[in-house]
PDB file of C-alpha atoms in Angstrom:
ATOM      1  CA  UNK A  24      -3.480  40.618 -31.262  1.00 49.00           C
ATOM      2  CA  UNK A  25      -6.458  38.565 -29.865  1.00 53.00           C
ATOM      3  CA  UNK A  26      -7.152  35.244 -30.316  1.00 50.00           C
ATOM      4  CA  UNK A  27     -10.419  34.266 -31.614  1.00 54.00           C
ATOM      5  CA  UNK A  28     -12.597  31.078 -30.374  1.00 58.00           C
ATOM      6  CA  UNK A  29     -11.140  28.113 -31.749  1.00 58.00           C
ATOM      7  CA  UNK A  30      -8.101  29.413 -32.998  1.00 61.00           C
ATOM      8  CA  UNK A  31      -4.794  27.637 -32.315  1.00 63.00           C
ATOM      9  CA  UNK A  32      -3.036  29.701 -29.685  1.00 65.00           C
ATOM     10  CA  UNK A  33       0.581  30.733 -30.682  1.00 64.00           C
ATOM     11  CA  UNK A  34       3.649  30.014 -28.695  1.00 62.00           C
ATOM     12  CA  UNK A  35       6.525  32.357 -28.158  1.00 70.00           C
ATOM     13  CA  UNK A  36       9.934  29.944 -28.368  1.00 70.00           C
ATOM     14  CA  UNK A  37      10.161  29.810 -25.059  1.00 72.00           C
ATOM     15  CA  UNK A  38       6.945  28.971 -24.583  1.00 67.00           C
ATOM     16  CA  UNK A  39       7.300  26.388 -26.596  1.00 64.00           C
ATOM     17  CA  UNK A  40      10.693  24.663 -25.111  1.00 67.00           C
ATOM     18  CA  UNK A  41       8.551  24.980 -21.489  1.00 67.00           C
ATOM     19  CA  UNK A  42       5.691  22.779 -22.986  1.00 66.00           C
ATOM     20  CA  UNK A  43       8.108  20.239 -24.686  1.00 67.00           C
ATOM     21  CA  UNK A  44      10.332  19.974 -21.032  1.00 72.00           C
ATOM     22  CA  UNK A  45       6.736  19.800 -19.254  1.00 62.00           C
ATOM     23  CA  UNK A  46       5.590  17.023 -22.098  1.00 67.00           C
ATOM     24  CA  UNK A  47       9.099  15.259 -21.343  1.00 64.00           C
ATOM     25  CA  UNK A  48       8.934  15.321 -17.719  1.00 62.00           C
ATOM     26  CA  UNK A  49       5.187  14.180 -18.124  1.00 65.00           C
ATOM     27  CA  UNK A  50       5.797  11.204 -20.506  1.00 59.00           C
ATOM     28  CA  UNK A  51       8.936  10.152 -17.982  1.00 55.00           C
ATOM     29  CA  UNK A  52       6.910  10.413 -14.871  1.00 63.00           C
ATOM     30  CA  UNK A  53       4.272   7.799 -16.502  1.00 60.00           C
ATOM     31  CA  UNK A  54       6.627   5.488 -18.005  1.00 62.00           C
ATOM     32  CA  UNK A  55       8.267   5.075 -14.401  1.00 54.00           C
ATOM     33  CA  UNK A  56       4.937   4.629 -13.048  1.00 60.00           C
ATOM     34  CA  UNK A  57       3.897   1.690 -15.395  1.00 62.00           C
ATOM     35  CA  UNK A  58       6.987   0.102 -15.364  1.00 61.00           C
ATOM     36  CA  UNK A  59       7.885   0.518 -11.118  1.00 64.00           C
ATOM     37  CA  UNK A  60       8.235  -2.662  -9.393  1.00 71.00           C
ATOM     38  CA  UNK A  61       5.797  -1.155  -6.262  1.00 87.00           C
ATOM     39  CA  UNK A  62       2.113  -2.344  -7.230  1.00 92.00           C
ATOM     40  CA  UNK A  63       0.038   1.340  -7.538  1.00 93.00           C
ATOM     41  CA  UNK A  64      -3.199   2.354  -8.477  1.00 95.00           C
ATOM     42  CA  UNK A  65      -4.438   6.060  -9.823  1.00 94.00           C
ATOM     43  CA  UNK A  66      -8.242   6.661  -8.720  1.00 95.00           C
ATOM     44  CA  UNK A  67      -9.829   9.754  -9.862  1.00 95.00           C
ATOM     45  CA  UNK A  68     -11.495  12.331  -7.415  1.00 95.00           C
ATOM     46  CA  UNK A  69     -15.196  10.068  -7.907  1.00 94.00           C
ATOM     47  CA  UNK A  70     -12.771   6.540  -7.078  1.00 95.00           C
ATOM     48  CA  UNK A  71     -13.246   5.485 -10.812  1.00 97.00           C
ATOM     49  CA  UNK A  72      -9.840   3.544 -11.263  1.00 96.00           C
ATOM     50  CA  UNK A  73      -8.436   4.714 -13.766  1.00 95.00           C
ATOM     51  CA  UNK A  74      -4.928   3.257 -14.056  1.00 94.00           C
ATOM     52  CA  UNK A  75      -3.010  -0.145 -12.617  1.00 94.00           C
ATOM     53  CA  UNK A  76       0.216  -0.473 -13.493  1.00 94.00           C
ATOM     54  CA  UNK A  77       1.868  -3.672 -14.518  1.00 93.00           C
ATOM     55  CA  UNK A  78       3.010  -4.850 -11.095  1.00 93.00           C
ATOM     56  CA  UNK A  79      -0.433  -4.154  -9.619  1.00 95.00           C
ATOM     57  CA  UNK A  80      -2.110  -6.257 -12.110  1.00 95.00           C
ATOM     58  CA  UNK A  81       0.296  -9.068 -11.651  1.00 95.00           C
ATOM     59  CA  UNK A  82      -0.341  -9.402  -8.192  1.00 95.00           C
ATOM     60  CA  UNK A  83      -3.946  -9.083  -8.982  1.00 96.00           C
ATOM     61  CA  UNK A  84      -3.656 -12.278 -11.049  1.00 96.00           C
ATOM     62  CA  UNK A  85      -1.783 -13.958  -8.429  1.00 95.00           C
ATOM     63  CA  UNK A  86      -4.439 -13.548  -5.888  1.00 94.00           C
ATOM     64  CA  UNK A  87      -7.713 -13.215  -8.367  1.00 95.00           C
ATOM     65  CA  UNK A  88      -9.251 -16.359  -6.012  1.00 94.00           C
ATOM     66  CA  UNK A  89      -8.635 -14.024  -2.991  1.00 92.00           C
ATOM     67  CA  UNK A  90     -10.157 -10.766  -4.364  1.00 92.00           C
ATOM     68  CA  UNK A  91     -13.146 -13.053  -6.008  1.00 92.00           C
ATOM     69  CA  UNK A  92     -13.649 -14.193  -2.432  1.00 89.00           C
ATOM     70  CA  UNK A  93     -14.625 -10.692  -1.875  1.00 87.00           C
ATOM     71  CA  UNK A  94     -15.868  -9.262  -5.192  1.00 91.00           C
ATOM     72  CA  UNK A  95     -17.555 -11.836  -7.194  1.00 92.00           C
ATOM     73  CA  UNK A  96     -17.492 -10.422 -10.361  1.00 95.00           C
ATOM     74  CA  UNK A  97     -13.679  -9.330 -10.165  1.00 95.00           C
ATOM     75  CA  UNK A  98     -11.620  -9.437 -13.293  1.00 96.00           C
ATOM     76  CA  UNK A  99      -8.027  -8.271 -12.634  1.00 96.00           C
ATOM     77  CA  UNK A 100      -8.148  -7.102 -16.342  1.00 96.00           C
ATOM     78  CA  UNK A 101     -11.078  -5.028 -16.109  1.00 96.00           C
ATOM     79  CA  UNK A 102     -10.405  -2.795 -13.005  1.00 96.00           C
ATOM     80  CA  UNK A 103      -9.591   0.304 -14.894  1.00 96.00           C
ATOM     81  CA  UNK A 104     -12.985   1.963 -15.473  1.00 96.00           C
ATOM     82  CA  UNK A 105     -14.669   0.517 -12.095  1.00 97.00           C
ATOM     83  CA  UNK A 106     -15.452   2.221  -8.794  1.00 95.00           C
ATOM     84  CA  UNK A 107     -13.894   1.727  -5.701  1.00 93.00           C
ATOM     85  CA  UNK A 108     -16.961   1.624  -3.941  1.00 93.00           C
ATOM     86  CA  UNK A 109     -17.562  -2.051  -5.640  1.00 92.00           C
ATOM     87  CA  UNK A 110     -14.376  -3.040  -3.307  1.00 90.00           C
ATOM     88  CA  UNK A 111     -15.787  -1.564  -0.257  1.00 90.00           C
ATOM     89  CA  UNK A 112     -19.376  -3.237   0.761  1.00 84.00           C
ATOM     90  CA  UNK A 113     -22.061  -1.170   2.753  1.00 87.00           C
ATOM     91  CA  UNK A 114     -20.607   0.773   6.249  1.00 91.00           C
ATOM     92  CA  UNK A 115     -17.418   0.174   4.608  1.00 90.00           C
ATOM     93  CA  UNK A 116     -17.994   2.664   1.488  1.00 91.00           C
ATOM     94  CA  UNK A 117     -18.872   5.346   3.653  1.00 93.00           C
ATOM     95  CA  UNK A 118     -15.697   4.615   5.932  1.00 93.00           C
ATOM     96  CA  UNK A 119     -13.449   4.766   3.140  1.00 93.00           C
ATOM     97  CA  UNK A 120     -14.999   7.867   1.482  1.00 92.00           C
ATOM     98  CA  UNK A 121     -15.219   9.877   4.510  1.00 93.00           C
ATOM     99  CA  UNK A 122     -11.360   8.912   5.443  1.00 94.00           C
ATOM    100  CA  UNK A 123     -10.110   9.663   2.010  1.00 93.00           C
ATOM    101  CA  UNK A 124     -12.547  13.233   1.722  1.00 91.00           C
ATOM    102  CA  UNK A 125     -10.383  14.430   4.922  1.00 92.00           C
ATOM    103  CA  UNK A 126      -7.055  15.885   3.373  1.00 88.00           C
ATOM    104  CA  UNK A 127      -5.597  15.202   7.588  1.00 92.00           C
ATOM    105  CA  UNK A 128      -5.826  11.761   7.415  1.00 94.00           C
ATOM    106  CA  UNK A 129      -3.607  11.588   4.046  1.00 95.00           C
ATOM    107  CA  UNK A 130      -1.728   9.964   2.799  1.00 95.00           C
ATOM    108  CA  UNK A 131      -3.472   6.845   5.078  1.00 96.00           C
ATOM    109  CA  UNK A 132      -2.403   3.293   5.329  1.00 94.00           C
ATOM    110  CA  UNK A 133      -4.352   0.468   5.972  1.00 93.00           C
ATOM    111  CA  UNK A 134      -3.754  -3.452   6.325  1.00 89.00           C
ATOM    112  CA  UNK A 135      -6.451  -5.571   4.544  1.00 90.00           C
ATOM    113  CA  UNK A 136      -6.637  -9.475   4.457  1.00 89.00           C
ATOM    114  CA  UNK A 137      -8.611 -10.870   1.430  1.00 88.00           C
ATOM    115  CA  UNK A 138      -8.946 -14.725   1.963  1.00 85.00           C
ATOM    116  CA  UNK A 139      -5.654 -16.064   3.201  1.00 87.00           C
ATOM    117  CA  UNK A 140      -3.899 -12.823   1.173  1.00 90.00           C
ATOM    118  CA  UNK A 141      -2.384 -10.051   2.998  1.00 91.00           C
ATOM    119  CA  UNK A 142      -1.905  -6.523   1.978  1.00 94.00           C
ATOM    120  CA  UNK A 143      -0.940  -3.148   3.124  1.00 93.00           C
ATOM    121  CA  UNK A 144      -2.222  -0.255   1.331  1.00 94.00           C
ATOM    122  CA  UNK A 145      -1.170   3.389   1.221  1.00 96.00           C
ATOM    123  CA  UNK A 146      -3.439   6.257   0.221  1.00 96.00           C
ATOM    124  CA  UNK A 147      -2.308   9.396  -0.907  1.00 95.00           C
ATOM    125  CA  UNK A 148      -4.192  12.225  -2.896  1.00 95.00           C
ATOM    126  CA  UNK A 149      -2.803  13.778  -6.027  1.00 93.00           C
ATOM    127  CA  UNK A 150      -3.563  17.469  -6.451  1.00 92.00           C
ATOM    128  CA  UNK A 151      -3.496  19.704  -9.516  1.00 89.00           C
ATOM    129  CA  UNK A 152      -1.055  23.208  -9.736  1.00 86.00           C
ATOM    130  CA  UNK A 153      -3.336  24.871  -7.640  1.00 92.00           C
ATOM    131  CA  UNK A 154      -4.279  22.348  -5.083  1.00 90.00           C
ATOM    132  CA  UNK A 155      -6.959  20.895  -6.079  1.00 92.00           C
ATOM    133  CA  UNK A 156      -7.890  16.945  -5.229  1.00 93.00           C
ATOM    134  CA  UNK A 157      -8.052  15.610  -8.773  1.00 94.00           C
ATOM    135  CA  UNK A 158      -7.435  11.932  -7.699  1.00 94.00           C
ATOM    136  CA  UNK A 159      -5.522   9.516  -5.871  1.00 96.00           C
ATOM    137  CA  UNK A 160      -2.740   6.955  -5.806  1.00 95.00           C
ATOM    138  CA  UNK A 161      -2.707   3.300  -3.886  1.00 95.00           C
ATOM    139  CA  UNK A 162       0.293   1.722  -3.632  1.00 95.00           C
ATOM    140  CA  UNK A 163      -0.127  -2.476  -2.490  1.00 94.00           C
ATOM    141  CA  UNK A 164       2.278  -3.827  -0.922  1.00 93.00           C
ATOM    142  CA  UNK A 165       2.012  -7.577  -0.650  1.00 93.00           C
ATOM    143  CA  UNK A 166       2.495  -8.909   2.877  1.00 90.00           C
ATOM    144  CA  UNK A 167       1.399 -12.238   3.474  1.00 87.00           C
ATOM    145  CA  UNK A 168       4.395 -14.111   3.811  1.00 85.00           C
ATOM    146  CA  UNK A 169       5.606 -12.014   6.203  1.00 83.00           C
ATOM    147  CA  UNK A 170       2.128 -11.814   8.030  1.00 75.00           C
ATOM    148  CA  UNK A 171       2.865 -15.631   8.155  1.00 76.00           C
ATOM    149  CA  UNK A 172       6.016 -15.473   9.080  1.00 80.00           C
ATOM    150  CA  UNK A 173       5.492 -13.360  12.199  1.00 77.00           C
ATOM    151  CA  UNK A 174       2.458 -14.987  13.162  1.00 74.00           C
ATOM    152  CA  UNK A 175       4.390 -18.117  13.606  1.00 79.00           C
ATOM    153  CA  UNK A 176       6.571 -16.333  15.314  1.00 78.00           C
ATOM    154  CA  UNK A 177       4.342 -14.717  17.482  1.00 79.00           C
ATOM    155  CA  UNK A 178       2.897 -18.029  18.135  1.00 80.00           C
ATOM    156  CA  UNK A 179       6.433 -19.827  19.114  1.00 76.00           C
ATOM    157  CA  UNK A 180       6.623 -16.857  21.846  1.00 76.00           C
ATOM    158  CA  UNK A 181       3.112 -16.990  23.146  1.00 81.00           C
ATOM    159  CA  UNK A 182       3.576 -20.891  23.664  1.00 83.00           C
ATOM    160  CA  UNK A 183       7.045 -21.880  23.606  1.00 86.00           C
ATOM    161  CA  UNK A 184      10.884 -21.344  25.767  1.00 86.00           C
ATOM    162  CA  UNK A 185      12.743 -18.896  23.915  1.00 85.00           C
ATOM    163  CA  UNK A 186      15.633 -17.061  25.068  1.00 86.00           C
ATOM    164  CA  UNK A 187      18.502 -15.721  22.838  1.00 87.00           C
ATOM    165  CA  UNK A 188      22.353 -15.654  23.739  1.00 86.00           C
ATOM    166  CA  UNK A 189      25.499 -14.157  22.120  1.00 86.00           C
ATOM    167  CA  UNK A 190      27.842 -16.607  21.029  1.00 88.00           C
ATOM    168  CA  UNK A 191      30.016 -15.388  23.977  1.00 84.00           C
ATOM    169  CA  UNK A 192      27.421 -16.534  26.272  1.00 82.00           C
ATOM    170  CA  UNK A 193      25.498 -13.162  27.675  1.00 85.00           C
ATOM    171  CA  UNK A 194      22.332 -12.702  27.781  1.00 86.00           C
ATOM    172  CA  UNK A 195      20.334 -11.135  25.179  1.00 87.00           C
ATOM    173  CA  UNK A 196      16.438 -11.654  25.792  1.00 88.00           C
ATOM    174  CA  UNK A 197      14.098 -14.169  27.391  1.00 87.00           C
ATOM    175  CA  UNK A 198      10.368 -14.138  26.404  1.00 86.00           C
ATOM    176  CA  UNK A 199       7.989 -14.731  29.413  1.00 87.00           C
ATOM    177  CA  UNK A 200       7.791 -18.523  29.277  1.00 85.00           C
ATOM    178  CA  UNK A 201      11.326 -18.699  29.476  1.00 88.00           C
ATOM    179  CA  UNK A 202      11.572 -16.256  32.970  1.00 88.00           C
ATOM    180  CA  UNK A 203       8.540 -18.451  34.242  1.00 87.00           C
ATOM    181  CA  UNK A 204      10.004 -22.013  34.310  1.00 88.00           C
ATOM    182  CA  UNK A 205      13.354 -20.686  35.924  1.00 87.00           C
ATOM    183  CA  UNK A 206      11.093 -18.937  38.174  1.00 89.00           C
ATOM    184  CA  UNK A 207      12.182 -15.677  37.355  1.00 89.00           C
ATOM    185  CA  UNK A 208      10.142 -12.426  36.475  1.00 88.00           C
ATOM    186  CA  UNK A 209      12.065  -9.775  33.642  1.00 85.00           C
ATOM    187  CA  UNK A 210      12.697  -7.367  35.984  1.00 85.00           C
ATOM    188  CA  UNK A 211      14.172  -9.014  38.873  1.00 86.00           C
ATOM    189  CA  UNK A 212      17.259  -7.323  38.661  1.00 84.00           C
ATOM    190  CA  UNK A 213      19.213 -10.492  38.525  1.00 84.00           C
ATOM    191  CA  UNK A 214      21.739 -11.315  35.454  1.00 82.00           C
ATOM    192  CA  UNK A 215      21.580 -14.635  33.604  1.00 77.00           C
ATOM    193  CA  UNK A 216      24.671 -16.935  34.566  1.00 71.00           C
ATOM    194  CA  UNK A 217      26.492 -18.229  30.762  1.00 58.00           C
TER     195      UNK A 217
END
């Protein structure tokens, strides 16, 4: 029998129980995408976005100041449909399209700051059966209250004493400052007396 242009192919049965698992799996796949607490982002194989998923978009709200500090025109509500290349000025474009066009450097994370905002970013492509780049996912992770965080603490140990002790008394660790005012250097071999 031969099937004519235009005419609805016809299923065997068990053709037909492979396309309802595959619709299944499909429809469960997306739903836990949408609804996933990590922030993602599908861009196609040209960087259109094409899909942010709730968590995304609520961080995107958040910190709409931030990204409008960097894209004017941004509109967390009207991503989907725009190019990456808007978020990317001049040498930058480039950058980012020759990292992502190299399959060796995926997936690829990066760390970007937008205003006070911190966020690290993780790249990965998204292939069709037969290998093919048809796109790629983002996931956002926000980080700037730990950037914060450690940047205080960073600061505390570039400027202050700090040594740490067990509550029996040993020693545990002594940042620079610390072996400096006793006159000491870290490996000098001698112990720290409780």
């Amino acid at each position: 029998m031969t099937q004519r242009l235009g005419e609805p192919r016809i299923l065997r049965g068990d053709q037909l129980v492979a396309a309802e698992e595959t619709r299944k799996l499909s429809d469960f796949r997306g739903e836990a995408f949408r609804t996933s607490q990590s922030a993602m982002m599908m861009v196609d194989a040209d960087m259109t976005i094409t899909y942010v998923n709730r968590s995304l978009l609520a961080t995107m709200r958040r910190y709409q100041a931030e990204f409008k500090s960097h894209v004017a025109d941004f509109d967390p509500d009207n991503v989907v449909g725009r190019n990456m290349d808007d978020f990317h000025p001049g040498a930058l474009r480039d950058r980012v399209r020759g990292i992502l066009s190299d399959p060796s450097n995926l997936p690829y994370s990066a760390y970007i700051a937008l205003g006070d905002s911190r966020f690290s970013l993780k790249t990965s492509a998204v292939e069709d059966a037969q290998g093919n780049l048809i796109g790629y996912v983002n996931e956002w992770l926000d980080v700037t209250q730990s950037y914060y965080s450690n940047a205080m603490l960073q600061a505390i140990d570039d400027n202050m004493l700090k040594a740490d002790f067990s509550v029996d008394g040993s020693f545990i660790y002594a940042n620079d400052h610390f072996y400096h005012t006793f006159g000491r250097t870290r490996d000098d071999g001698q112990e720290w007396a409780p």
